[in-house]
Coordinates of C-alpha atoms in Angstrom, one line a residue:
Chain A
M228 CA 29.2 -29.9 -4.8
G229 CA 26.4 -31.5 -7.4
L230 CA 22.9 -30.6 -8.3
E231 CA 21.3 -32.9 -5.6
D232 CA 23.0 -30.6 -3.6
R233 CA 22.3 -27.6 -5.0
I234 CA 18.6 -27.8 -5.3
L235 CA 18.5 -29.6 -1.4
Q236 CA 20.4 -26.5 0.3
A237 CA 17.9 -24.0 -1.7
I238 CA 14.8 -26.1 -0.1
V239 CA 16.1 -26.8 3.3
A240 CA 16.9 -22.4 3.1
G241 CA 13.7 -21.7 1.7
L242 CA 11.6 -23.6 4.1
S243 CA 13.2 -21.0 6.9
S244 CA 12.2 -18.0 5.0
G245 CA 9.3 -19.5 3.7
S246 CA 8.0 -20.4 7.3
I247 CA 7.8 -16.9 7.7
Y248 CA 5.8 -16.3 4.7
A249 CA 3.7 -19.0 5.6
V250 CA 2.7 -17.9 9.3
I251 CA 2.0 -14.3 8.4
G252 CA -0.4 -15.4 5.6
L253 CA -1.8 -17.8 8.4
M254 CA -1.9 -14.0 10.7
I255 CA -3.5 -12.9 7.5
Y256 CA -5.6 -15.6 7.9
I257 CA -7.0 -15.3 11.6
V258 CA -8.1 -11.8 10.9
Y259 CA -10.0 -12.1 8.0
N260 CA -11.5 -15.4 9.0
V261 CA -13.7 -12.9 11.2
T262 CA -13.4 -9.7 10.2
T263 CA -13.5 -10.5 6.1
V264 CA -11.1 -7.9 5.8
F265 CA -7.0 -8.3 4.5
D266 CA -5.2 -6.5 7.4
L267 CA -1.9 -4.8 6.0
S268 CA -1.3 -3.3 9.7
L269 CA -0.8 -7.3 10.8
G270 CA 3.3 -7.2 9.1
C271 CA 3.9 -4.3 11.7
Y272 CA 3.8 -6.7 14.3
V273 CA 6.5 -9.0 13.0
M274 CA 8.8 -6.2 12.8
L275 CA 7.8 -5.0 16.4
G276 CA 8.1 -8.2 17.9
G277 CA 11.3 -8.7 16.1
M278 CA 12.7 -5.6 16.8
I279 CA 11.3 -5.0 20.5
A280 CA 13.1 -8.3 21.5
A281 CA 16.2 -7.9 20.2
V282 CA 16.3 -3.8 22.0
L283 CA 15.2 -5.6 25.3
Y284 CA 18.2 -8.2 24.7
A285 CA 20.8 -5.6 24.0
S286 CA 19.7 -4.0 27.7
G287 CA 20.8 -6.8 29.0
L288 CA 17.9 -9.0 29.4
A289 CA 18.4 -13.0 29.5
L290 CA 17.4 -14.3 25.7
P291 CA 14.0 -16.0 26.7
L292 CA 12.5 -13.2 29.1
S293 CA 13.3 -10.7 26.1
I294 CA 10.9 -12.3 23.6
T295 CA 8.1 -13.2 25.9
L296 CA 8.4 -9.6 27.1
A297 CA 8.7 -8.6 23.3
V298 CA 5.0 -11.1 22.4
V299 CA 3.4 -9.5 25.5
I300 CA 4.1 -6.2 24.8
T301 CA 3.4 -6.5 21.5
V302 CA 0.1 -8.7 21.5
I303 CA -0.8 -5.6 24.1
M304 CA 0.5 -3.0 21.4
G305 CA -1.9 -4.7 18.7
A306 CA -4.7 -4.3 21.0
G307 CA -4.5 -0.9 21.8
V308 CA -4.5 0.0 18.5
W309 CA -7.3 -2.1 17.9
L310 CA -9.3 -0.6 20.6
I311 CA -8.3 2.9 19.5
F312 CA -8.4 2.8 15.4
M313 CA -10.3 0.4 14.3
R314 CA -12.9 -0.7 16.6
R315 CA -15.4 1.8 15.8
S316 CA -15.4 1.1 11.9
M317 CA -15.3 -2.5 12.0
E318 CA -18.8 -3.4 12.7
T319 CA -20.4 -0.1 10.5
A320 CA -17.8 1.0 7.7
P321 CA -17.5 -0.1 3.8
H322 CA -15.3 -2.6 3.9
L323 CA -13.4 -0.5 1.6
T324 CA -12.9 1.6 4.4
Q325 CA -11.6 -0.8 6.7
V326 CA -9.0 -1.6 4.5
L327 CA -7.7 1.6 3.9
I328 CA -7.7 1.9 7.5
T329 CA -5.7 -0.9 8.3
V330 CA -3.1 1.0 5.8
G331 CA -3.2 4.1 8.2
I332 CA -2.3 1.8 10.4
M333 CA 0.7 0.4 8.9
V334 CA 2.0 3.2 8.1
M335 CA 1.5 5.0 11.1
I336 CA 3.4 2.0 13.2
T337 CA 6.5 1.5 10.7
S338 CA 6.5 5.4 11.0
A339 CA 6.8 5.1 14.6
A340 CA 9.0 2.6 15.0
Q341 CA 11.6 4.7 12.6
M342 CA 11.4 7.7 15.0
V343 CA 11.8 5.1 18.4
F344 CA 14.2 2.8 16.5
G345 CA 16.1 4.2 14.2
T346 CA 17.1 3.5 10.6
G347 CA 19.3 1.2 11.7
T348 CA 19.3 -3.0 11.4
K349 CA 18.8 -4.9 14.7
M350 CA 20.1 -8.5 15.4
L351 CA 20.0 -11.1 18.3
P352 CA 23.0 -14.4 18.8
H353 CA 21.2 -17.7 17.2
F354 CA 18.9 -19.0 19.7
A355 CA 20.8 -22.1 20.7
D356 CA 24.4 -22.3 20.3
I357 CA 25.1 -25.2 18.1
A358 CA 27.2 -25.1 15.1
P359 CA 25.2 -25.5 11.3
I360 CA 24.3 -29.0 11.4
R361 CA 25.3 -30.7 8.1
I362 CA 23.1 -32.5 5.9
S363 CA 25.1 -33.3 2.9
S364 CA 29.2 -32.2 1.5
Y365 CA 27.0 -28.7 0.8
A366 CA 23.4 -28.1 2.3
V367 CA 23.3 -26.9 5.5
I368 CA 21.2 -26.5 8.0
T369 CA 21.2 -22.5 10.3
P370 CA 21.1 -23.0 14.1
Q371 CA 18.0 -20.7 13.7
A372 CA 15.6 -23.1 11.1
P373 CA 14.4 -25.8 13.4
W374 CA 13.3 -23.3 15.7
I375 CA 11.6 -21.0 12.6
W376 CA 10.0 -24.7 11.7
G377 CA 9.5 -25.7 15.3
S378 CA 7.1 -22.7 16.3
L379 CA 5.1 -22.7 12.3
V380 CA 4.4 -26.6 13.2
L381 CA 3.3 -25.8 17.0
M382 CA 1.6 -22.7 15.5
I383 CA -0.3 -24.7 13.0
V384 CA -1.4 -27.3 15.9
A385 CA -2.6 -24.7 18.1
I386 CA -4.9 -23.1 15.5
S387 CA -6.6 -26.0 14.0
W388 CA -7.0 -27.4 17.2
L389 CA -8.5 -23.9 17.9
Y390 CA -11.2 -23.8 15.3
N391 CA -11.7 -26.8 14.6
R392 CA -12.3 -28.1 18.4
S393 CA -12.4 -26.0 21.2
M394 CA -15.7 -23.8 21.5
L395 CA -13.8 -20.3 21.2
G396 CA -12.5 -21.4 17.8
K397 CA -15.9 -22.6 16.7
G398 CA -17.5 -18.5 17.9
L399 CA -15.0 -17.1 15.5
R400 CA -16.2 -18.8 12.4
A401 CA -19.8 -18.1 13.5
V402 CA -19.3 -14.7 13.2
R403 CA -17.0 -15.1 9.6
D404 CA -20.6 -16.8 8.6
Q405 CA -22.9 -15.0 10.0
M406 CA -22.4 -11.9 12.3
L407 CA -25.7 -11.4 12.9
A408 CA -26.7 -14.7 13.6
A409 CA -24.1 -15.0 15.8
R410 CA -25.0 -11.9 17.7
L411 CA -28.7 -13.7 18.6
M412 CA -26.7 -16.2 19.4
G413 CA -24.8 -14.1 22.5
I414 CA -21.6 -14.0 20.9
K415 CA -20.0 -10.5 20.7
P416 CA -18.6 -9.7 17.3
L417 CA -16.2 -7.0 18.3
N418 CA -14.7 -9.5 20.8
T419 CA -14.1 -11.9 18.7
M420 CA -12.6 -9.8 16.1
L421 CA -10.3 -8.0 19.4
F422 CA -9.4 -11.8 20.1
S423 CA -8.0 -12.5 16.5
Y424 CA -6.7 -9.4 16.0
A425 CA -4.3 -10.0 19.4
L426 CA -3.7 -13.8 18.3
A427 CA -2.4 -12.3 14.8
A428 CA -0.3 -10.0 16.7
A429 CA 1.1 -12.4 19.3
L430 CA 1.7 -15.2 16.3
G431 CA 3.7 -12.4 14.6
A432 CA 5.8 -11.3 17.5
I433 CA 7.0 -14.7 17.6
I434 CA 7.8 -15.6 14.5
G435 CA 9.7 -12.4 14.1
S436 CA 11.4 -12.5 17.5
M437 CA 12.8 -16.0 16.2
M438 CA 14.0 -14.7 12.8
V439 CA 15.6 -11.7 13.9
P440 CA 18.4 -14.2 14.3
M441 CA 18.6 -15.1 10.6
T442 CA 17.5 -12.2 8.7
A443 CA 17.8 -9.1 11.3
V444 CA 15.2 -7.0 11.1
S445 CA 15.2 -2.9 10.4
F446 CA 11.8 -0.2 10.9
G447 CA 10.9 -1.1 7.0
I448 CA 10.1 -4.1 7.0
S449 CA 6.6 -4.8 7.7
F450 CA 5.2 -4.0 4.4
K451 CA 7.3 -5.8 2.0
I452 CA 6.7 -8.9 5.0
V453 CA 3.2 -8.2 4.7
V454 CA 3.1 -8.5 0.9
Y455 CA 4.7 -11.9 1.1
G456 CA 2.3 -13.2 3.4
L457 CA -0.9 -11.7 1.3
I458 CA 0.9 -13.4 -1.3
A459 CA 1.1 -16.6 0.1
G460 CA -3.0 -16.0 1.4
I461 CA -4.3 -14.8 -1.7
V462 CA -2.3 -17.7 -4.2
G463 CA -2.7 -20.3 -1.3
G464 CA -6.7 -19.3 -1.1
I465 CA -7.6 -17.2 1.9
T466 CA -9.9 -19.4 3.5
K467 CA -7.8 -23.0 3.6
M468 CA -5.1 -22.4 5.6
R469 CA -3.3 -25.6 4.7
G470 CA -2.6 -23.7 1.0
I471 CA -1.7 -20.6 2.3
I472 CA 1.2 -23.1 4.3
V473 CA 1.7 -24.9 1.1
A474 CA 2.3 -21.5 -0.7
G475 CA 4.4 -19.6 1.8
L476 CA 7.3 -22.2 2.2
A477 CA 6.7 -22.4 -2.0
L478 CA 7.6 -19.0 -2.1
G479 CA 10.2 -19.6 0.4
V480 CA 11.8 -22.1 -1.7
L481 CA 10.8 -20.3 -4.9
E482 CA 13.1 -17.6 -3.8
Q483 CA 16.5 -19.4 -2.8
L484 CA 15.9 -21.5 -5.7
A485 CA 16.0 -18.5 -8.0
A486 CA 18.4 -17.0 -5.7
G487 CA 20.8 -20.6 -6.0
F488 CA 20.5 -21.2 -9.6
I489 CA 19.4 -17.9 -11.7
S490 CA 21.1 -14.6 -9.5
S491 CA 20.6 -13.4 -5.6
N492 CA 20.0 -9.9 -7.2
Y493 CA 16.8 -11.1 -8.9
A494 CA 15.8 -13.8 -6.3
E495 CA 13.0 -11.4 -5.1
A496 CA 11.9 -10.2 -8.7
I497 CA 11.7 -13.4 -9.8
A498 CA 9.6 -14.9 -6.8
M499 CA 7.6 -12.2 -7.3
S500 CA 7.2 -12.6 -11.1
V501 CA 6.4 -16.5 -10.3
F502 CA 3.7 -16.0 -7.8
L503 CA 2.1 -12.7 -10.1
V504 CA 1.9 -14.9 -12.8
A505 CA 0.4 -17.6 -10.9
L506 CA -2.2 -15.5 -9.3
L507 CA -3.1 -13.4 -12.8
L508 CA -3.7 -17.3 -14.4
R509 CA -5.8 -18.4 -10.9
P510 CA -6.7 -15.4 -9.1
T511 CA -8.9 -17.4 -6.8
G512 CA -6.0 -19.3 -5.3
L513 CA -4.6 -22.4 -6.4
L514 CA -6.9 -24.3 -3.3
G515 CA -9.7 -22.0 -2.9
A516 CA -11.4 -22.0 -6.2
K517 CA -14.6 -22.2 -4.1
E518 CA -14.8 -19.4 -2.1
V519 CA -14.7 -16.2 -4.4
R520 CA -17.9 -15.4 -3.6
A521 CA -16.4 -14.7 0.1
E522 CA -14.8 -11.9 -0.9
A523 CA -17.5 -10.0 -2.5
K524 CA -17.7 -7.6 -0.1
I525 CA -15.4 -5.1 -1.7
Chain B
M163 CA -28.8 31.6 0.6
K164 CA -28.2 30.0 -2.5
A165 CA -26.9 32.8 -4.2
M166 CA -24.6 32.9 -2.5
G167 CA -23.6 29.7 -2.6
N168 CA -23.2 30.5 -6.3
Y169 CA -20.8 33.4 -5.6
W170 CA -19.2 31.3 -3.5
K171 CA -18.4 28.8 -6.2
W172 CA -17.1 30.9 -8.7
I173 CA -15.1 33.3 -6.2
L174 CA -13.0 31.2 -5.0
P175 CA -12.3 29.0 -7.6
G176 CA -11.2 31.9 -9.3
V177 CA -8.9 33.3 -6.8
I178 CA -7.2 30.2 -6.2
I179 CA -6.6 30.1 -9.6
L180 CA -5.5 33.6 -10.1
F181 CA -2.9 33.1 -7.3
L182 CA -1.7 29.6 -8.7
L183 CA -1.3 32.0 -12.2
L184 CA 0.1 35.2 -10.6
L185 CA 2.6 32.7 -8.0
P186 CA 6.4 33.1 -9.6
L187 CA 6.0 37.0 -9.4
W188 CA 6.6 36.9 -5.5
G189 CA 7.3 33.3 -4.8
S190 CA 11.1 32.0 -4.3
L191 CA 12.5 28.9 -6.2
Y192 CA 12.4 27.3 -3.0
I193 CA 8.3 28.1 -3.2
M194 CA 8.3 26.8 -6.5
S195 CA 10.0 23.8 -6.6
I196 CA 7.2 22.9 -3.0
F197 CA 4.4 23.9 -5.3
I198 CA 6.5 21.4 -8.3
F199 CA 6.4 18.5 -6.6
I200 CA 3.0 19.0 -5.1
G201 CA 1.7 19.0 -8.6
L202 CA 4.0 15.9 -9.4
Y203 CA 2.8 13.7 -7.3
G204 CA -0.8 14.9 -7.1
M205 CA -1.3 13.8 -10.9
A206 CA -0.5 10.5 -9.6
A207 CA -2.8 10.8 -6.5
L208 CA -5.5 11.7 -9.2
G209 CA -4.9 8.6 -10.9
V210 CA -5.0 6.7 -7.5
G211 CA -8.0 8.6 -6.5
V212 CA -10.0 8.2 -9.8
L213 CA -9.7 4.5 -9.3
I214 CA -10.1 4.1 -5.2
G215 CA -13.1 6.4 -5.4
Y216 CA -15.0 6.0 -8.7
A217 CA -14.1 2.2 -9.5
G218 CA -13.9 1.5 -5.3
Q219 CA -10.3 -0.3 -6.6
V220 CA -7.6 0.2 -4.2
N221 CA -3.4 0.6 -5.6
L222 CA -1.0 0.0 -3.5
G223 CA 1.8 0.2 -5.6
P224 CA 0.9 3.8 -7.6
N225 CA 4.5 3.9 -7.3
A226 CA 5.4 1.4 -9.5
F227 CA 3.7 3.7 -12.5
M228 CA 5.2 6.7 -11.9
L229 CA 8.8 4.6 -11.6
I230 CA 7.9 3.1 -15.2
G231 CA 7.1 6.6 -16.4
A232 CA 10.4 8.1 -15.2
Y233 CA 13.0 5.8 -16.4
T234 CA 11.3 5.1 -19.6
S235 CA 11.7 8.7 -20.6
A236 CA 14.8 9.1 -19.1
I237 CA 16.4 6.1 -20.7
L238 CA 15.1 7.3 -23.1
A239 CA 16.3 10.1 -24.1
V240 CA 19.5 9.6 -22.3
D241 CA 20.7 6.7 -24.5
Y242 CA 18.8 7.1 -27.3
G243 CA 18.4 10.7 -27.7
I244 CA 14.6 10.7 -27.8
S245 CA 12.9 13.6 -27.2
P246 CA 11.7 13.8 -23.9
W247 CA 8.2 15.0 -25.1
L248 CA 7.9 12.1 -27.6
G249 CA 9.4 9.6 -24.2
T250 CA 6.6 10.7 -21.8
L251 CA 4.0 9.9 -24.8
C252 CA 5.8 6.2 -24.6
G253 CA 5.4 6.2 -21.2
A254 CA 2.8 6.9 -20.7
I255 CA 1.2 4.2 -23.5
L256 CA 3.8 1.2 -21.4
T257 CA 2.3 1.6 -17.9
G258 CA -1.6 1.7 -20.0
V259 CA -0.2 -1.3 -21.7
I260 CA 1.4 -2.9 -18.2
A261 CA -2.2 -2.0 -16.2
Y262 CA -4.2 -3.3 -19.5
I263 CA -2.5 -6.5 -19.0
I264 CA -2.5 -7.3 -14.9
G265 CA -6.3 -5.5 -15.5
R266 CA -7.8 -7.9 -18.3
A267 CA -6.7 -10.7 -16.3
I268 CA -7.8 -9.7 -12.5
L269 CA -9.9 -7.0 -12.8
R270 CA -13.1 -9.3 -13.8
L271 CA -13.1 -10.7 -10.0
H272 CA -14.0 -9.3 -6.9
G273 CA -11.6 -8.8 -4.4
F274 CA -8.3 -7.6 -2.9
I275 CA -6.7 -9.3 -5.7
L276 CA -5.7 -5.6 -6.8
A277 CA -4.8 -4.5 -4.2
V278 CA -2.3 -7.5 -3.7
V279 CA -1.2 -8.0 -7.5
T280 CA -0.1 -4.0 -7.9
A281 CA 1.8 -4.1 -4.4
C282 CA 3.6 -7.1 -6.1
V283 CA 4.2 -5.1 -9.2
A284 CA 5.6 -2.4 -7.4
L285 CA 8.4 -4.8 -5.2
V286 CA 9.0 -6.2 -8.2
S287 CA 9.7 -3.5 -10.8
Y288 CA 11.3 -1.5 -7.7
R289 CA 13.7 -4.5 -7.2
L290 CA 14.4 -4.9 -10.9
V291 CA 15.0 -1.1 -11.6
C292 CA 17.4 -1.3 -8.5
E293 CA 19.8 -4.2 -9.8
L294 CA 19.5 -4.1 -14.1
E295 CA 22.1 -2.2 -16.3
I296 CA 19.6 -0.8 -18.1
T297 CA 18.6 2.0 -15.1
R298 CA 21.8 2.0 -13.4
G299 CA 20.9 0.1 -10.7
V300 CA 21.0 1.9 -7.1
F301 CA 22.3 5.2 -8.3
G302 CA 20.3 6.3 -10.9
I303 CA 20.5 8.3 -13.9
T304 CA 22.2 11.0 -14.2
R305 CA 21.7 14.3 -16.7
I306 CA 18.9 13.6 -17.9
P307 CA 18.0 16.6 -20.8
H308 CA 15.2 18.7 -20.2
Y309 CA 12.0 19.5 -22.4
A310 CA 12.2 21.6 -25.2
I311 CA 9.9 23.9 -26.9
G312 CA 11.9 24.4 -30.5
G313 CA 14.7 25.9 -29.9
F314 CA 13.9 26.7 -26.3
V315 CA 14.8 24.7 -22.9
L316 CA 12.4 24.2 -20.2
N317 CA 14.9 24.9 -17.7
Q318 CA 14.4 26.9 -15.0
E319 CA 11.5 26.8 -12.1
V320 CA 9.2 28.8 -13.6
H321 CA 9.0 26.8 -16.5
Y322 CA 8.3 23.8 -14.6
Y323 CA 5.9 25.4 -12.7
Y324 CA 4.1 26.4 -15.8
L325 CA 4.3 23.3 -17.4
V326 CA 2.9 21.2 -14.3
L327 CA 0.2 23.9 -13.6
V328 CA -0.7 23.1 -17.6
V329 CA -0.7 19.6 -17.4
L330 CA -2.6 19.2 -14.0
A331 CA -4.9 21.5 -15.8
I332 CA -5.4 19.1 -18.6
L333 CA -6.0 16.3 -16.6
Y334 CA -8.2 18.1 -14.1
V335 CA -10.2 18.7 -17.1
V336 CA -10.5 15.5 -18.7
T337 CA -10.9 13.9 -15.6
S338 CA -14.2 16.1 -15.0
N339 CA -15.2 15.0 -18.2
L340 CA -14.7 11.5 -17.6
I341 CA -16.6 11.4 -14.8
K342 CA -19.5 12.8 -16.0
S343 CA -19.8 11.0 -19.1
R344 CA -21.7 7.8 -19.3
F345 CA -18.2 6.2 -18.0
G346 CA -17.9 7.8 -14.9
R347 CA -21.4 7.3 -14.4
G348 CA -20.9 4.1 -14.8
F349 CA -18.1 4.5 -11.7
M350 CA -20.5 6.2 -9.6
A351 CA -22.7 3.1 -9.3
L352 CA -20.1 1.0 -8.8
N353 CA -19.2 3.1 -6.0
L354 CA -19.3 1.5 -2.7
F355 CA -19.3 4.5 -0.4
H356 CA -23.0 5.6 -1.4
G357 CA -24.5 2.2 -1.6
G358 CA -23.7 1.9 -4.9
S359 CA -23.3 -2.1 -5.6
E360 CA -21.3 -3.7 -8.3
V361 CA -23.9 -6.4 -8.3
A362 CA -26.9 -3.9 -9.0
S363 CA -24.2 -2.2 -11.8
E364 CA -24.3 -6.0 -13.9
A365 CA -27.6 -6.4 -13.2
V366 CA -28.4 -2.9 -15.4
G367 CA -26.2 -3.9 -17.5
L368 CA -22.6 -2.1 -16.9
D369 CA -19.6 -3.8 -18.0
V370 CA -18.0 -3.8 -14.5
G371 CA -15.2 -5.0 -15.4
K372 CA -14.5 -2.9 -18.2
L373 CA -15.5 -0.4 -16.2
K374 CA -12.6 -0.8 -13.3
M375 CA -9.6 -1.5 -16.0
Q376 CA -10.4 2.0 -17.7
A377 CA -10.4 3.9 -14.6
F378 CA -6.9 1.6 -14.1
V379 CA -5.7 1.9 -16.6
V380 CA -6.3 5.9 -16.4
S381 CA -5.2 6.2 -13.5
A382 CA -1.5 4.6 -14.5
V383 CA -1.2 7.0 -17.4
Y384 CA -1.7 9.9 -14.9
G385 CA 1.6 8.5 -12.7
S386 CA 3.3 8.1 -15.4
I387 CA 3.4 11.0 -16.8
G388 CA 3.9 12.5 -13.5
G389 CA 6.8 10.4 -13.5
S390 CA 7.9 11.9 -16.4
I391 CA 7.9 15.5 -15.4
Y392 CA 9.6 14.5 -12.2
A393 CA 12.1 13.4 -14.0
H394 CA 13.0 15.5 -16.9
Y395 CA 12.6 18.5 -13.9
V396 CA 15.4 16.7 -11.2
T397 CA 17.3 15.7 -14.1
C398 CA 18.4 13.0 -12.2
I399 CA 16.6 10.2 -10.7
T400 CA 17.5 7.0 -8.0
P401 CA 14.9 4.4 -7.6
Q402 CA 14.4 5.7 -3.8
P403 CA 12.0 8.9 -5.1
F404 CA 9.2 5.9 -6.1
D405 CA 9.6 3.2 -3.7
L406 CA 7.0 1.4 -2.3
W407 CA 6.8 3.8 0.7
W408 CA 5.6 6.9 -2.0
G409 CA 2.9 4.4 -3.1
L410 CA 1.5 4.1 0.6
V411 CA 1.5 8.1 0.5
L412 CA 0.4 8.1 -2.7
M413 CA -2.9 6.4 -1.2
M414 CA -2.9 8.4 1.3
M415 CA -3.1 11.7 -0.9
A416 CA -6.7 10.7 -2.9
T417 CA -8.2 9.5 0.2
I418 CA -7.3 12.3 2.8
G419 CA -8.0 14.7 0.1
G420 CA -11.1 13.5 -1.0
M421 CA -11.6 10.0 -3.1
R422 CA -15.1 11.4 -4.9
S423 CA -13.5 14.7 -5.6
V424 CA -11.2 15.6 -8.9
L425 CA -9.9 18.0 -6.5
G426 CA -9.5 16.3 -3.6
P427 CA -6.1 14.2 -4.5
L428 CA -4.4 17.6 -5.1
I429 CA -5.4 18.8 -1.7
G430 CA -4.4 16.0 -0.5
S431 CA -0.8 16.2 -2.3
G432 CA -0.7 19.7 -1.4
L433 CA -1.4 19.0 2.8
Y434 CA 1.0 16.0 2.7
F435 CA 4.2 18.6 1.3
G436 CA 2.8 21.4 3.5
L437 CA 3.0 18.5 6.5
K438 CA 6.5 18.3 4.9
E439 CA 7.8 21.2 5.0
I440 CA 6.2 22.7 8.4
I441 CA 8.0 19.8 10.2
S442 CA 11.7 20.4 8.5
L443 CA 11.1 24.3 8.8
T444 CA 10.4 23.8 13.0
G445 CA 13.9 22.0 12.3
A446 CA 13.9 21.1 16.5
I447 CA 12.3 18.0 15.5
K448 CA 14.4 16.0 13.4
M449 CA 12.9 12.8 13.4
A450 CA 12.7 10.6 10.1
G451 CA 9.7 9.3 9.6
L452 CA 7.3 12.2 12.0
E453 CA 5.3 13.8 8.5
T454 CA 4.5 10.3 7.3
F455 CA 3.9 9.1 11.4
V456 CA 1.2 12.5 11.6
F457 CA 0.1 11.8 7.8
G458 CA -1.0 8.4 9.0
L459 CA -2.9 9.4 11.3
I460 CA -4.4 12.0 9.8
F461 CA -5.6 9.5 7.1
V462 CA -6.8 7.4 9.7
L463 CA -8.7 10.1 11.6
F464 CA -10.3 11.0 8.4
L465 CA -11.4 7.9 7.3
I466 CA -12.7 7.2 10.5
F467 CA -14.8 10.7 10.9
M468 CA -15.0 11.9 7.1
P469 CA -14.4 9.2 4.6
L470 CA -14.7 11.6 2.3
G471 CA -11.9 13.4 2.8
V472 CA -11.0 17.0 3.0
V473 CA -13.6 18.0 0.5
Q474 CA -16.5 16.7 2.5
L475 CA -15.8 19.8 4.8
P476 CA -17.8 22.4 3.6
S477 CA -21.0 20.3 3.1
M478 CA -20.3 19.1 6.7
V479 CA -20.1 23.0 7.5
R480 CA -23.3 23.2 5.1
R481 CA -25.4 21.1 6.5
R482 CA -25.1 21.8 10.1
W483 CA -25.7 25.2 9.8
G484 CA -28.6 24.8 7.4
K485 CA -29.4 22.6 10.5
K486 CA -29.7 26.0 12.6
D487 CA -31.4 28.0 10.0
V488 CA -34.4 26.1 10.5
G489 CA -34.5 25.3 14.1
T490 CA -34.0 29.6 14.4
A491 CA -37.2 29.5 12.2
S492 CA -39.2 27.2 13.7

């Protein structure tokens, strides 16, 4: 068990949790890019996706079916929440109010989950019934990791295509850059916002159900997980998708390195502190230095 | 009508103050302890209110300041035998310094960064308190001494009730004066709910970053004082009452009561604990999370329909009545 082995193991394990942070960063990016609001309620959809998938599976449904249903239900809930609580304020209310509303929604969804699902953690079995893959004498890839990595890659490809190639993505970008002009061109800003929110909820539900076999899920993770996503988002530069993904993965790897070499009890605190320092030194993000003014609204 | 308004302006606060002063005469220990908690969390909420309502900055982890205040004071008193009064002061200074360092680095920038950084600080400090040796981990610190004046130990509910009342009164006066001072008018200019703007404030020569930082340090110190008194009141603290949820609850308290008022956060704190007691009294509903759900719902509804909080209610009512008067006159 050499030093390289331990570093390798930390990187392999860190890339799994880092992928989760990266996806949450992506969700925040998707919503931010239309509304310029940092949406804190998005963490809930990761939790909801995992929770619902676990509950459906426990009630006897097949695994693929329960995951699909979980994603569908989560998206419907996300769209419903957006229509009920956010629609009225998204165009006119002050920016600060919009951010606070997302905090309130996070509190509501989390408390509702606590009432409905209870305080216990929920589990799912590994998706593929395979043995952990050994890549050296010490480092192993857990059976769930390829699923998480795969979904991150697929999401990146799909979202890049959506934003850069499709007409819909152009509409989304237009609303971010100039809402009034976009409206004059026949784009309905509220529809694009609803679409982005539902899309983010879908990504959250997918990664939520993917991560359950690895980390288990309980109602209380939503806030913590969205903070991780926000850190990845801001350190990476919120308008740069590449930066967010790199920052999310780095956060995960850093956490595992801290756990492997210092102490697993302090891993979270150490990783957070390093990113905090990075944020304090370069508050505009590692890649997003030119984009500060985009946030000037709050 | 105007005379009537003035009349109410003095009567209502008078009645409330008298009620609060005389409460221990008839209130049970239980009632008093609820009021003490309202006051303690109200202090922290007041800090959040100053920051969010006047400087337009979101603090997602105000619980961190309560936590640091509580643990500083408790550790100093238990391990080093330092007087709780001095410990409270040390806690306030420490949180002030931490807030200053954070604020110095980021408050000159626009944006959402403060919210993320404060949430981050709250996460880290909570984890550290759960793991560190000196804080006794999740089991917490027990046998924290009470405050004492000379030989007189404050060890009863009544004592703490009046202590909290006095501290709150001081904070109230300080905050009101702060808001009316030059800093306060600067805050007003920053405020984003009433057409204030950072750019315009900068243009007329206000140091926006400095103003925000002052609000941030003040809010941190308020939270710390609340936390310290909490520690000496309950005499044993665990990390749990300062976890991330409390940070969000504090922020909701400040917003529901009214961000642009000094009284608002205290009303918000009262509403939360009132709601909690009502839900636990009805007893039939033993659902954990119900009170935060209801509180979150109220919070969102307030933001949508009445963004300035409960304190906006009188002026809204007056406006409606006023309109009616004009209508009947013509």
